[in-house]
Coordinates of C-alpha atoms in Angstrom, one line a residue:
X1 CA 134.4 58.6 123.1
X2 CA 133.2 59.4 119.8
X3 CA 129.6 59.5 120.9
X4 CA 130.4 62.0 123.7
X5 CA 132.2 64.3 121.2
X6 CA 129.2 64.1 118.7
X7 CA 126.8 64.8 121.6
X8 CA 129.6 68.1 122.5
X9 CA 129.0 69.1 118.5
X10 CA 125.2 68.8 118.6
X11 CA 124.9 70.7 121.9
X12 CA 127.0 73.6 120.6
X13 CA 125.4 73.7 117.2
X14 CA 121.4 73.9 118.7
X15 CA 121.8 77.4 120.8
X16 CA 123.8 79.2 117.7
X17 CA 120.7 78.3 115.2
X18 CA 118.4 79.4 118.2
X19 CA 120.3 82.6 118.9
X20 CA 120.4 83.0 115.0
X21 CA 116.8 82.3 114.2
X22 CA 115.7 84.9 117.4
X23 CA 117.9 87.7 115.9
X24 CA 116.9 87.3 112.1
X25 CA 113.1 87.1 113.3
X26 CA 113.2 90.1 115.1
X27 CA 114.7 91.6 112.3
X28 CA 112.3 91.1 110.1
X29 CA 109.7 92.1 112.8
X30 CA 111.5 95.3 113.0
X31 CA 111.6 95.2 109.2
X32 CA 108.1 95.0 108.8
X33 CA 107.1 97.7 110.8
X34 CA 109.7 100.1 109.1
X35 CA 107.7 99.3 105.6
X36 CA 104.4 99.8 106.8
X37 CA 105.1 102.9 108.7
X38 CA 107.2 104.7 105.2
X39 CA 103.9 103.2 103.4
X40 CA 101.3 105.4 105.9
X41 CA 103.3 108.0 105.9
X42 CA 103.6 108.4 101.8
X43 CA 99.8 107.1 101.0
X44 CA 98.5 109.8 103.6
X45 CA 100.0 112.5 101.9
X46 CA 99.4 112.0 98.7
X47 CA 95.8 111.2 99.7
X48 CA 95.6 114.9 101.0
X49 CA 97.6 116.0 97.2
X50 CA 95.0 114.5 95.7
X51 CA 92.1 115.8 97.0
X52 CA 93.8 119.5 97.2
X53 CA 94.4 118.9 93.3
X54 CA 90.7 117.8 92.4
X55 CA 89.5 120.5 94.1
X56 CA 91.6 122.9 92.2
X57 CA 90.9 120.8 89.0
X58 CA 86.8 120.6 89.3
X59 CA 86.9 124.9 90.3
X60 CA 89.1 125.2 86.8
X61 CA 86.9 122.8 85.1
X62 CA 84.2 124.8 85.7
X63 CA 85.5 128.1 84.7
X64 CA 86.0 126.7 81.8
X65 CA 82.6 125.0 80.9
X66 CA 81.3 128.8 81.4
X67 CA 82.9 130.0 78.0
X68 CA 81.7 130.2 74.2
X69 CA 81.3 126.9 72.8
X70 CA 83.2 125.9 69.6
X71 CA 83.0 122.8 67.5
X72 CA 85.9 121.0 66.4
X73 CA 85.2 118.9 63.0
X74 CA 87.1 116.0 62.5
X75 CA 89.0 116.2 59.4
X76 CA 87.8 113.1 57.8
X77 CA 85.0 110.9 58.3
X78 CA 85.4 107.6 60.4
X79 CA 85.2 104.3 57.7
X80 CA 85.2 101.1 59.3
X81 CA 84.0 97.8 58.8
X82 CA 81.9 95.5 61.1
X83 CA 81.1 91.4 61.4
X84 CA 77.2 90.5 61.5
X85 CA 77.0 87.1 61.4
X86 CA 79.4 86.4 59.1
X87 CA 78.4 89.4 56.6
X88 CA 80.5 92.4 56.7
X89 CA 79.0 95.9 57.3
X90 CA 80.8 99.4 56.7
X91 CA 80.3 101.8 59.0
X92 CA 81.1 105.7 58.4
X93 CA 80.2 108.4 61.3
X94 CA 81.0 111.8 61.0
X95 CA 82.1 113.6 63.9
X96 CA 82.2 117.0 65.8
X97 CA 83.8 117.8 69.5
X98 CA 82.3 120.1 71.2
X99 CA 85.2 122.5 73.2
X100 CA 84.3 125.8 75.1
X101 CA 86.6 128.8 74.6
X102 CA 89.2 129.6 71.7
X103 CA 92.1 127.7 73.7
X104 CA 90.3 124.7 73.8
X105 CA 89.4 124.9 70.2
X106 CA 93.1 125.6 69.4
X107 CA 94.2 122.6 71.6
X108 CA 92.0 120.6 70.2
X109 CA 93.4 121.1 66.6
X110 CA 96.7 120.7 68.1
X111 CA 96.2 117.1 69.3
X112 CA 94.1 116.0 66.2
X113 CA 95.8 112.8 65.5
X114 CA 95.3 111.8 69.2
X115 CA 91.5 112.1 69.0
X116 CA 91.2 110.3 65.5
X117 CA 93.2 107.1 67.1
X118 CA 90.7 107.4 70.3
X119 CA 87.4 107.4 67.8
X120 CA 88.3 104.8 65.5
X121 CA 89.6 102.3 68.6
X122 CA 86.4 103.0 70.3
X123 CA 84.4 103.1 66.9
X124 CA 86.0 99.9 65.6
X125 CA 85.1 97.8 68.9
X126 CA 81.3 98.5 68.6
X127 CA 78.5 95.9 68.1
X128 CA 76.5 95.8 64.9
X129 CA 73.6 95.4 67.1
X130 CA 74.0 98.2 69.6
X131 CA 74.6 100.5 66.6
X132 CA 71.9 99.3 65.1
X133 CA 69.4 101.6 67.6
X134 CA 69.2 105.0 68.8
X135 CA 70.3 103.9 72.3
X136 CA 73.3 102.2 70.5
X137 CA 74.4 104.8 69.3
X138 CA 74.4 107.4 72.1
X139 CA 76.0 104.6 74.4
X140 CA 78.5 105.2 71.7
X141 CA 78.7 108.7 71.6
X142 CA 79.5 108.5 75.9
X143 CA 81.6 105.8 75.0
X144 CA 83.9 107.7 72.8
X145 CA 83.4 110.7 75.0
X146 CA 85.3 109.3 78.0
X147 CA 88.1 107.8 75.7
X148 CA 88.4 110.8 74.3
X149 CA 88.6 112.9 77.6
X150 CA 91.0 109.6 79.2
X151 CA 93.2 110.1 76.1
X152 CA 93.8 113.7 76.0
X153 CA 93.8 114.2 79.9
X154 CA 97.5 113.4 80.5
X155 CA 98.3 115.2 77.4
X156 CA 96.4 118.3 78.5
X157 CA 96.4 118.1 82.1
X158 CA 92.4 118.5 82.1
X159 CA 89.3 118.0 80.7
X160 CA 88.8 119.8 77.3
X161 CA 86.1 118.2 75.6
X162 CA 82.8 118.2 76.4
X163 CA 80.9 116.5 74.1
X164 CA 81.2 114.1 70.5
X165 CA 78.7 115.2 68.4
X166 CA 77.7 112.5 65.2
X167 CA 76.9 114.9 62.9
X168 CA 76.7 112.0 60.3
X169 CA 76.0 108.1 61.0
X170 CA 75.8 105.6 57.7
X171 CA 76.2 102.0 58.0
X172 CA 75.7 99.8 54.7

């Protein structure tokens, strides 16, 4: 007798988990598909954003590489020190950005502080070696261009310099 009613207890229990594990895995099938299709729907239109924006961005950007060119100095000269092989060498560069039009030149001044922790985080990461040669130095120079520009885009919402100039280079 008590075999019968365990067999009565195991019977009912086996459908429930059955009708259980049917409902909950076409739930998350249904899920599943409700995620992927809110995820095309966002990604697709920010794709087309996107590419309205850099349009708009590259047609400003070159407005603006069409005016005067001014040069921003850096207030103080870049001093920093440099392992080779166990000997330390100081490093000064002198630098220049390179802006076009008077807004740019007045941003620029604006957001000195900025640029000066760009330069010396760029500067300060160099090889001895590299700087050592006049390839070096200009892989340098495109170096701190683009951290420059990555730094200042967010703040700026563009592009505003267009070139670092080293308008002095010593290394002792």
């Amino acid at each position: 007798m008590a075999e019968e009613a365990a067999l009565e207890l195991e019977d009912s229990v086996k459908p429930k988990s059955k009708k259980k594990l049917i409902i909950f895995g076409v739930g998350g099938v249904v899920l599943l598909i409700v995620i992927a299709i809110t995820a095309w729907m966002l990604l697709g239109s920010d794709e087309a954003a996107e590419s309205t924006s850099a349009v708009e961005g590259a047609a400003t950007e070159q407005a603006a590489r069409t005016g005067e060119a001014y040069y921003a100095a850096m207030p103080r000269p870049f001093l920093f020190n440099l392992s080779d092989n166990g000997r330390t060498r100081l490093v000064e560069i002198k630098v220049q950005l390179m802006v076009r039009g008077n807004d740019d030149d007045t941003l620029i001044r604006k957001h000195i502080p900025l640029i000066e922790d760009a330069l010396l985080t760029t500067f300060s990461g160099a090889d001895i070696q590299k700087l050592s040669s006049p390839a070096g130095k200009d892989e340098l120079r495109q170096l701190a261009l683009r951290n420059v520009q990555n730094t200042l885009q967010p703040v700026t919402g563009r592009t505003v310099v267009e070139k670092v100039l080293f308008t002095g280079f010593v290394m002792q």
